[in-house]
Amino acid sequence: MPSAVGAAVTVKVLIAGGSYAGLAVAVNLLDLHQGIPPRMAPEPYPIEDQWPQVRFDVVIVDERDGFFHVVGSPLALADIEYSKQAWVQFKDLKLCKEPNIKVLHGKISHVDCGAKKATMLAHGTDDEVVLEYDYMVTATGLRRVWPVVPQSLTYPEYLMEVQSHIQEARNARHGVLVVGGGAVGIEMAAELKLVMPHTKVMLAHSRDRLLSSEGLTDECKDTSLDLLKEADVETFMGHRLESFTKTEAEDGSAKYHVKFTNGVQVPASMVIMAISNSVPSTNFLPSSAVTSSGHVRIQPNLMLPVDVPNSQFHFCAGDAAEWSGIKRCGGAMNGGYCIAMNIHQKTIENSIGREPQYKELVYIAPMIAMAVGNNAVASNPDSTRSGPEVLKKYFGTDLYLSGCWKWLGLDIPEAERRYPATL
C-alpha cells in the first residue's frame, strides 16, 4: 500500500562496483537523499512537495580498496607520479565519509534476485556476508588482464606493481614492443614514448589498419596511425606475432627474439601484450540476466529483463551492460546517473503511486576519443578531428582524471603531467 504523502521512506541500495558507473549512482543518490536535484542532471529535476523524503542507505562493494582511473591506465603504467594519483582509496573520498554511504572491500559471489539478497566474500578471507537490499546495481565492468590494467587490489600493492613495470620499460635497452593496435595498445605505446623519449617504442598489429575490431571510419583509423608515427613510435602493420623468446644480450641485458608470421624478426627488451578478450565480471548473476558473453541484458531504462525475478529492482550500467556503442567512461557515468534517477522514480511510484518517468538509453553509434601522446583523435560517423587542441578538449592535461572527478562532483585536484608536453 502506498505511503502517506510526504512520509519519509528508507531505501537500501547495493552497488556492485565502485568505478565510473557505480560512483555515478552513489553521488546522485546522495543528492536525492539530501533532497536536492542530482548533480549530473542536464535539466532541472524539481523535488515536488507531495513526494516522500527518500533516505538512501547505500552500500558499495568493490574488489579494490579504491577507484582506479582506467582511462589513464596507459599513463599510470608509464609515469610513477601520475600513477600515484590515478588510484584514490575509498577512505580518502569525501563521498565515502557520508553517514549513509558505506564501502565494503570484497566481491559479490552470488545474488538471489527473488529474495533480494547478495552474498559477498570479504577481501582476503573466505568469510561470506549476506547483504539485503531494496535495489541492486551491477556496475562491475570488465575483467581486464595485465598489462591493460593493474591487477592489484590494494593501493600499496598497486604502486609496487606499476613501479616494477615502469622500471622494466626504462631499462629496455633494445626497445619496448607493444603487440596490439587497439585503443589500449596505441595509447600505451604513445604514452611510453612521451614519458621515455629516449626509449625505442614499437607497435605491431596483425591487420593493415589500427582499431580493426572497432566499427570506426577509415579516416579515424588512418589518422590514429599518422599520430602514432608523429609520436615517434615505430609501427609494424600487417605483422602477426608468432613467438618471442627470451635470450641474453652480449652486454647481459634482457632481450627477446621476436618473430612474426611473415618472417620479420626484431629484438626487444620488453614485450607488452595489449591484446585481451576482456570479460564481464557478472558470474554472480542468474543465467537469465546475462548473454553468452557474460554481458548483462538490460532494458532501455537499465533494468534487467522482465524474465529475471524482481527485474524492476535490479539495474546495470557501464561496461558490463549489453548496449550499443564503444565502451567509454562517459557512457558509464551517464548510465549511473540514469539508474539513480530511475531508482528514485520507482521509489516515488511505490510510495504514492505516481507514474514513473524513467530515463532511458538510446542507440549509441561507434565513436571514440583517444589520446596519442601530445595529440588526440576524436571520431564519430560524421567527422574525425585530431591534434593537441583535441587532447586538451577531451582529456585536459591528465587524461581526463580531473575531468572525471569534476563530472562526478568529487573534489580531486588536477594531476600534473611531469614530462614534456605541448599543453
Coordinates of C-alpha atoms in Angstrom, one line a residue:
M1 CA 0.0 0.0 0.0
P2 CA 1.4 3.5 -0.9
S3 CA 2.8 5.6 1.9
A4 CA 1.2 8.7 3.2
V5 CA 2.0 11.8 1.1
G6 CA 5.3 13.4 2.3
A7 CA 6.2 10.5 4.6
A8 CA 9.9 9.6 4.9
V9 CA 11.0 6.4 3.1
T10 CA 14.2 4.4 3.7
V11 CA 15.6 2.6 0.7
K12 CA 18.7 0.2 0.8
V13 CA 20.7 0.3 -2.4
L14 CA 23.5 -2.2 -3.1
I15 CA 26.1 -1.2 -5.7
A16 CA 28.4 -3.9 -7.0
G17 CA 31.4 -2.0 -8.4
G18 CA 32.9 1.4 -7.4
S19 CA 34.2 2.6 -10.7
Y20 CA 32.6 5.2 -13.1
A21 CA 29.1 3.8 -13.2
G22 CA 29.0 2.8 -9.5
L23 CA 30.2 6.1 -8.2
A24 CA 27.8 8.0 -10.5
V25 CA 24.9 6.0 -9.0
A26 CA 26.1 6.8 -5.5
V27 CA 26.8 10.6 -5.9
N28 CA 23.4 11.2 -7.5
L29 CA 21.6 9.1 -4.9
L30 CA 23.4 11.1 -2.2
D31 CA 21.9 14.4 -3.6
L32 CA 18.4 12.9 -3.8
H33 CA 18.9 11.6 -0.2
Q34 CA 19.6 15.2 0.8
G35 CA 16.5 16.5 -1.0
I36 CA 18.3 18.3 -3.8
P37 CA 18.4 17.7 -7.6
P38 CA 21.1 15.1 -8.7
R39 CA 24.4 16.8 -9.6
M40 CA 24.6 15.2 -13.0
A41 CA 21.2 16.2 -14.2
P42 CA 21.4 18.0 -17.6
E43 CA 17.9 19.5 -17.0
P44 CA 16.0 20.7 -13.9
Y45 CA 14.6 18.0 -11.6
P46 CA 12.3 19.7 -9.2
I47 CA 11.5 17.9 -6.0
E48 CA 7.8 18.0 -5.5
D49 CA 6.2 18.7 -2.1
Q50 CA 4.0 15.6 -2.2
W51 CA 6.9 13.3 -2.8
P52 CA 8.1 11.3 0.2
Q53 CA 11.5 12.2 1.6
V54 CA 13.7 9.3 0.4
R55 CA 16.6 8.2 2.7
F56 CA 19.0 6.2 0.6
D57 CA 21.3 3.8 2.6
V58 CA 24.0 2.9 0.0
V59 CA 26.5 0.0 0.2
I60 CA 29.2 -0.1 -2.4
V61 CA 31.2 -3.4 -2.8
D62 CA 34.4 -3.4 -4.8
E63 CA 37.3 -5.8 -5.1
R64 CA 39.8 -2.8 -5.0
D65 CA 40.3 -0.6 -2.0
G66 CA 39.8 2.4 -4.2
F67 CA 38.9 3.9 -7.5
F68 CA 41.3 3.4 -10.4
H69 CA 41.1 5.7 -13.4
V70 CA 41.1 3.1 -16.1
V71 CA 41.2 5.7 -18.8
G72 CA 44.6 6.8 -17.5
S73 CA 46.0 3.3 -17.2
P74 CA 48.5 3.7 -20.2
L75 CA 50.0 6.7 -18.4
A76 CA 49.8 5.2 -15.0
L77 CA 52.0 2.4 -16.4
A78 CA 54.5 4.8 -17.7
D79 CA 54.8 7.6 -15.1
I80 CA 55.0 6.9 -11.4
E81 CA 53.9 10.3 -10.3
Y82 CA 50.7 10.1 -12.3
S83 CA 50.1 6.5 -11.1
K84 CA 50.0 7.8 -7.5
Q85 CA 47.0 10.0 -8.4
A86 CA 45.3 7.6 -10.7
W87 CA 44.2 5.4 -7.8
V88 CA 42.3 7.0 -5.0
Q89 CA 41.4 4.9 -1.9
F90 CA 37.8 5.0 -1.0
K91 CA 38.7 6.0 2.5
D92 CA 40.0 9.3 1.1
L93 CA 36.9 10.2 -0.8
K94 CA 34.6 12.7 0.8
L95 CA 31.6 10.7 -0.6
C96 CA 32.5 7.6 1.3
K97 CA 32.6 9.5 4.6
E98 CA 28.9 10.3 4.4
P99 CA 26.9 8.5 7.1
N100 CA 24.6 6.9 4.6
I101 CA 27.4 5.6 2.2
K102 CA 29.3 2.5 3.2
V103 CA 32.1 0.9 1.2
L104 CA 33.0 -2.8 1.6
H105 CA 36.2 -4.3 0.3
G106 CA 35.2 -7.6 -1.3
K107 CA 33.3 -9.1 -4.2
I108 CA 29.8 -10.3 -4.8
S109 CA 29.8 -14.1 -5.3
H110 CA 26.0 -14.7 -5.6
V111 CA 22.8 -12.8 -6.0
D112 CA 19.3 -14.1 -5.2
C113 CA 17.1 -11.7 -7.2
G114 CA 13.9 -13.2 -5.9
A115 CA 14.9 -12.8 -2.2
K116 CA 16.8 -9.5 -2.8
K117 CA 19.9 -10.9 -1.1
A118 CA 23.5 -10.9 -2.2
T119 CA 26.5 -12.9 -0.9
M120 CA 29.8 -11.1 -0.5
L121 CA 33.2 -12.5 0.0
A122 CA 35.3 -10.1 2.1
H123 CA 38.7 -9.3 0.7
G124 CA 41.5 -11.6 1.8
T125 CA 39.2 -14.1 3.5
D126 CA 36.6 -16.8 2.8
D127 CA 34.1 -15.1 5.0
E128 CA 30.7 -14.8 3.5
V129 CA 28.5 -11.8 4.3
V130 CA 24.8 -11.7 3.2
L131 CA 23.6 -8.3 2.2
E132 CA 19.9 -7.5 1.9
Y133 CA 18.8 -4.7 -0.4
D134 CA 15.8 -3.0 -2.0
Y135 CA 17.6 -2.2 -5.2
M136 CA 20.8 -3.6 -6.6
V137 CA 23.0 -2.1 -9.3
T138 CA 25.6 -4.2 -11.2
A139 CA 28.5 -1.9 -12.2
T140 CA 31.3 -4.3 -12.0
G141 CA 32.6 -3.6 -15.6
L142 CA 35.0 -5.9 -17.4
R143 CA 37.8 -8.1 -16.0
R144 CA 40.8 -6.8 -17.9
V145 CA 44.1 -8.6 -17.9
W146 CA 47.6 -7.3 -17.2
P147 CA 49.0 -5.1 -18.5
V148 CA 45.8 -3.5 -19.8
V149 CA 45.1 -2.5 -16.2
P150 CA 47.0 -3.3 -12.9
Q151 CA 45.8 -6.5 -11.2
S152 CA 46.5 -5.4 -7.6
L153 CA 43.5 -4.9 -5.2
T154 CA 45.1 -2.6 -2.7
Y155 CA 46.9 0.7 -3.2
P156 CA 50.3 -0.3 -1.8
E157 CA 50.4 -3.4 -3.9
Y158 CA 49.4 -1.4 -7.0
L159 CA 52.2 1.0 -6.5
M160 CA 54.7 -1.8 -6.4
E161 CA 53.2 -3.4 -9.5
V162 CA 53.4 -0.3 -11.6
Q163 CA 56.8 0.7 -10.3
S164 CA 58.2 -2.7 -11.4
H165 CA 56.6 -2.3 -14.9
I166 CA 57.9 1.3 -15.3
Q167 CA 61.4 0.3 -14.2
E168 CA 61.5 -2.6 -16.7
A169 CA 60.5 -0.2 -19.5
R170 CA 63.1 2.3 -18.5
N171 CA 65.8 -0.4 -18.6
A172 CA 64.7 -1.6 -22.1
R173 CA 68.0 -1.1 -24.0
H174 CA 66.6 -3.0 -27.0
G175 CA 63.3 -1.3 -27.0
V176 CA 59.7 -2.0 -26.0
L177 CA 57.3 -3.8 -28.3
V178 CA 53.6 -3.3 -27.8
V179 CA 51.6 -6.0 -29.5
G180 CA 48.0 -5.0 -30.5
G181 CA 46.7 -1.9 -32.4
G182 CA 43.5 -1.3 -30.5
A183 CA 42.9 1.8 -28.4
V184 CA 44.8 0.3 -25.4
G185 CA 47.9 -0.6 -27.4
I186 CA 48.0 2.7 -29.3
E187 CA 47.7 4.8 -26.1
M188 CA 50.2 2.6 -24.2
A189 CA 52.9 2.9 -26.9
A190 CA 52.3 6.6 -27.3
E191 CA 52.5 7.3 -23.5
L192 CA 55.6 5.3 -23.1
K193 CA 57.3 7.2 -25.9
L194 CA 56.2 10.5 -24.5
V195 CA 57.4 9.8 -20.9
M196 CA 60.5 7.9 -22.1
P197 CA 61.6 9.7 -25.3
H198 CA 65.0 8.0 -25.4
T199 CA 63.5 4.5 -25.3
K200 CA 62.7 2.8 -28.6
V201 CA 59.0 2.0 -28.7
M202 CA 57.4 -0.2 -31.3
L203 CA 53.9 -1.3 -32.0
A204 CA 52.9 -4.3 -34.0
H205 CA 49.4 -5.0 -35.3
S206 CA 48.2 -8.0 -37.3
R207 CA 45.9 -6.0 -39.6
D208 CA 46.7 -3.3 -42.2
R209 CA 44.7 -0.7 -40.2
L210 CA 44.7 0.1 -36.5
L211 CA 41.5 -0.2 -34.4
S212 CA 40.5 -3.0 -36.8
S213 CA 38.0 -4.6 -34.4
E214 CA 36.0 -1.3 -33.9
G215 CA 33.3 0.0 -36.2
L216 CA 35.1 3.3 -36.8
T217 CA 35.7 5.1 -40.0
D218 CA 38.8 4.5 -42.1
E219 CA 39.7 8.2 -41.6
C220 CA 39.8 7.7 -37.9
K221 CA 42.0 4.6 -38.2
D222 CA 44.4 6.3 -40.7
T223 CA 44.6 9.4 -38.5
S224 CA 45.5 7.3 -35.5
L225 CA 48.3 5.7 -37.4
D226 CA 49.6 9.1 -38.5
L227 CA 49.5 10.4 -34.9
L228 CA 51.4 7.3 -33.7
K229 CA 54.1 7.8 -36.2
E230 CA 54.2 11.5 -35.3
A231 CA 54.8 10.4 -31.7
D232 CA 57.9 8.6 -33.0
V233 CA 56.5 5.1 -32.4
E234 CA 57.8 2.6 -34.9
T235 CA 54.9 0.7 -36.4
F236 CA 54.6 -2.8 -37.9
M237 CA 51.3 -3.0 -39.7
G238 CA 50.1 -6.4 -41.0
H239 CA 52.5 -8.2 -38.6
R240 CA 51.0 -11.0 -36.7
L241 CA 53.1 -12.2 -33.7
E242 CA 54.4 -15.8 -34.0
S243 CA 56.7 -16.0 -30.9
F244 CA 59.0 -14.2 -28.7
T245 CA 61.9 -16.0 -27.0
K246 CA 63.9 -14.6 -24.1
T247 CA 67.7 -14.6 -24.8
E248 CA 70.6 -12.8 -23.3
A249 CA 72.3 -9.9 -25.0
E250 CA 76.1 -9.6 -25.2
D251 CA 76.0 -6.9 -22.5
G252 CA 73.9 -9.2 -20.2
S253 CA 70.8 -7.1 -20.5
A254 CA 67.3 -8.6 -21.0
K255 CA 66.4 -9.3 -24.6
Y256 CA 63.7 -11.1 -26.6
H257 CA 63.9 -12.5 -30.0
V258 CA 60.6 -11.6 -31.6
K259 CA 59.3 -13.4 -34.7
F260 CA 56.3 -12.5 -36.9
T261 CA 54.4 -14.9 -39.1
N262 CA 55.6 -13.0 -42.2
G263 CA 59.2 -13.9 -41.4
V264 CA 60.2 -10.5 -40.0
Q265 CA 62.3 -10.7 -36.8
V266 CA 63.1 -7.9 -34.3
P267 CA 64.8 -7.6 -30.9
A268 CA 63.1 -6.1 -27.9
S269 CA 63.9 -5.9 -24.2
M270 CA 60.2 -5.9 -23.2
V271 CA 57.1 -7.2 -24.9
I272 CA 53.8 -5.8 -23.8
M273 CA 50.7 -7.8 -24.9
A274 CA 47.9 -5.2 -25.4
I275 CA 45.6 -7.9 -26.9
S276 CA 43.0 -9.1 -24.5
N277 CA 39.5 -10.5 -24.5
S278 CA 38.1 -8.7 -21.5
V279 CA 35.1 -10.5 -20.0
P280 CA 32.3 -9.0 -17.8
S281 CA 32.5 -9.6 -14.1
T282 CA 29.0 -10.8 -13.8
N283 CA 29.2 -14.5 -12.9
F284 CA 27.2 -13.8 -9.7
L285 CA 24.0 -13.0 -11.6
P286 CA 21.5 -15.6 -12.7
S287 CA 21.9 -17.0 -16.2
S288 CA 18.7 -15.4 -17.3
A289 CA 20.2 -12.0 -16.8
V290 CA 23.3 -12.4 -19.0
T291 CA 24.2 -13.1 -22.6
S292 CA 26.5 -15.9 -23.7
S293 CA 29.4 -13.5 -23.4
G294 CA 28.5 -12.6 -19.8
H295 CA 27.2 -9.1 -20.6
V296 CA 24.1 -8.1 -18.7
R297 CA 20.9 -7.9 -20.7
I298 CA 19.2 -4.6 -19.9
Q299 CA 16.1 -2.7 -20.9
P300 CA 16.4 0.9 -22.2
N301 CA 15.6 2.0 -18.6
L302 CA 18.7 0.0 -17.5
M303 CA 16.5 -2.6 -15.6
L304 CA 17.2 -6.2 -16.0
P305 CA 15.0 -8.2 -18.4
V306 CA 11.4 -8.9 -17.2
D307 CA 12.1 -12.7 -17.0
V308 CA 14.5 -12.0 -14.1
P309 CA 12.8 -12.2 -10.7
N310 CA 12.2 -8.7 -9.4
S311 CA 13.7 -7.2 -12.5
Q312 CA 12.4 -3.8 -11.8
F313 CA 14.6 -3.6 -8.7
H314 CA 17.8 -4.7 -10.5
F315 CA 19.8 -2.4 -12.8
C316 CA 23.1 -2.5 -14.7
A317 CA 25.3 0.2 -16.3
G318 CA 28.8 0.6 -17.7
D319 CA 31.0 -1.9 -19.5
A320 CA 29.1 -4.9 -18.1
A321 CA 25.9 -3.9 -19.8
E322 CA 24.9 -5.2 -23.2
W323 CA 24.3 -2.0 -25.2
S324 CA 25.3 -0.3 -28.4
G325 CA 28.5 1.8 -28.8
I326 CA 32.1 1.6 -27.8
K327 CA 32.5 1.3 -24.0
R328 CA 33.5 4.7 -22.6
C329 CA 33.7 6.2 -19.1
G330 CA 31.3 9.0 -20.1
G331 CA 28.7 6.5 -21.1
A332 CA 29.2 4.5 -17.9
M333 CA 28.7 7.7 -15.7
N334 CA 25.7 8.7 -17.7
G335 CA 24.2 5.2 -17.1
G336 CA 24.9 5.5 -13.4
Y337 CA 23.1 8.9 -13.3
C338 CA 20.1 7.4 -15.2
I339 CA 19.9 4.5 -12.7
A340 CA 19.9 6.9 -9.7
M341 CA 17.1 8.8 -11.3
N342 CA 15.1 5.7 -12.1
I343 CA 15.5 4.2 -8.6
H344 CA 14.2 7.5 -7.2
Q345 CA 11.3 7.4 -9.7
K346 CA 10.5 3.8 -8.8
T347 CA 10.6 4.6 -5.1
I348 CA 8.1 7.5 -5.6
E349 CA 5.8 5.2 -7.6
N350 CA 6.0 2.6 -4.8
S351 CA 5.3 5.2 -2.2
I352 CA 2.5 7.3 -3.6
G353 CA 1.5 5.5 -6.8
R354 CA 2.8 8.3 -9.1
E355 CA 3.6 7.1 -12.7
P356 CA 7.4 6.9 -13.0
Q357 CA 9.2 8.9 -15.7
Y358 CA 12.2 6.8 -16.4
K359 CA 15.4 7.9 -18.0
E360 CA 16.2 5.6 -21.0
L361 CA 19.3 4.9 -23.0
V362 CA 19.2 5.4 -26.8
Y363 CA 21.2 3.9 -29.6
I364 CA 24.9 4.9 -29.5
A365 CA 26.9 5.0 -32.7
P366 CA 30.6 3.9 -32.7
M367 CA 32.6 6.9 -31.5
I368 CA 35.9 7.3 -29.7
A369 CA 38.2 9.9 -28.2
M370 CA 41.8 8.6 -27.9
A371 CA 44.9 10.2 -26.6
V372 CA 48.0 9.7 -28.7
G373 CA 51.0 11.3 -26.9
N374 CA 50.7 15.1 -27.3
N375 CA 47.7 14.7 -29.6
A376 CA 44.4 13.1 -29.6
V377 CA 41.8 11.9 -32.1
A378 CA 38.1 12.2 -31.7
S379 CA 35.8 10.5 -34.2
N380 CA 32.2 9.7 -34.8
P381 CA 30.4 8.5 -38.0
D382 CA 30.2 12.1 -39.3
S383 CA 33.7 13.5 -38.6
T384 CA 37.2 12.9 -37.4
R385 CA 39.3 15.6 -35.6
S386 CA 42.8 15.4 -34.3
G387 CA 45.6 17.5 -32.8
P388 CA 46.7 19.0 -29.5
E389 CA 43.5 21.0 -29.2
V390 CA 41.5 17.8 -29.3
L391 CA 43.7 16.4 -26.5
K392 CA 43.0 19.5 -24.4
K393 CA 39.3 19.4 -25.0
Y394 CA 38.7 15.7 -24.3
F395 CA 41.5 14.9 -21.8
G396 CA 42.7 18.1 -20.3
T397 CA 46.3 17.7 -19.1
D398 CA 45.8 14.5 -17.1
L399 CA 43.9 12.0 -19.4
Y400 CA 40.6 13.2 -18.0
L401 CA 41.4 12.3 -14.4
S402 CA 40.3 15.7 -13.0
G403 CA 37.5 16.0 -15.6
C404 CA 36.1 12.7 -14.3
W405 CA 36.1 13.9 -10.7
K406 CA 34.5 17.2 -11.7
W407 CA 31.6 15.5 -13.5
L408 CA 31.1 13.2 -10.5
G409 CA 31.2 16.3 -8.3
L410 CA 34.1 15.0 -6.3
D411 CA 36.9 17.4 -5.4
I412 CA 40.1 15.8 -6.6
P413 CA 42.9 18.2 -7.8
E414 CA 44.1 18.0 -11.4
A415 CA 47.2 15.9 -11.8
E416 CA 50.3 17.4 -13.4
R417 CA 52.0 15.8 -16.4
R418 CA 55.5 15.5 -15.2
Y419 CA 57.1 15.1 -18.5
P420 CA 57.5 17.2 -21.7
A421 CA 54.1 18.1 -23.2
T422 CA 52.8 20.7 -25.5
L423 CA 49.9 21.7 -23.2

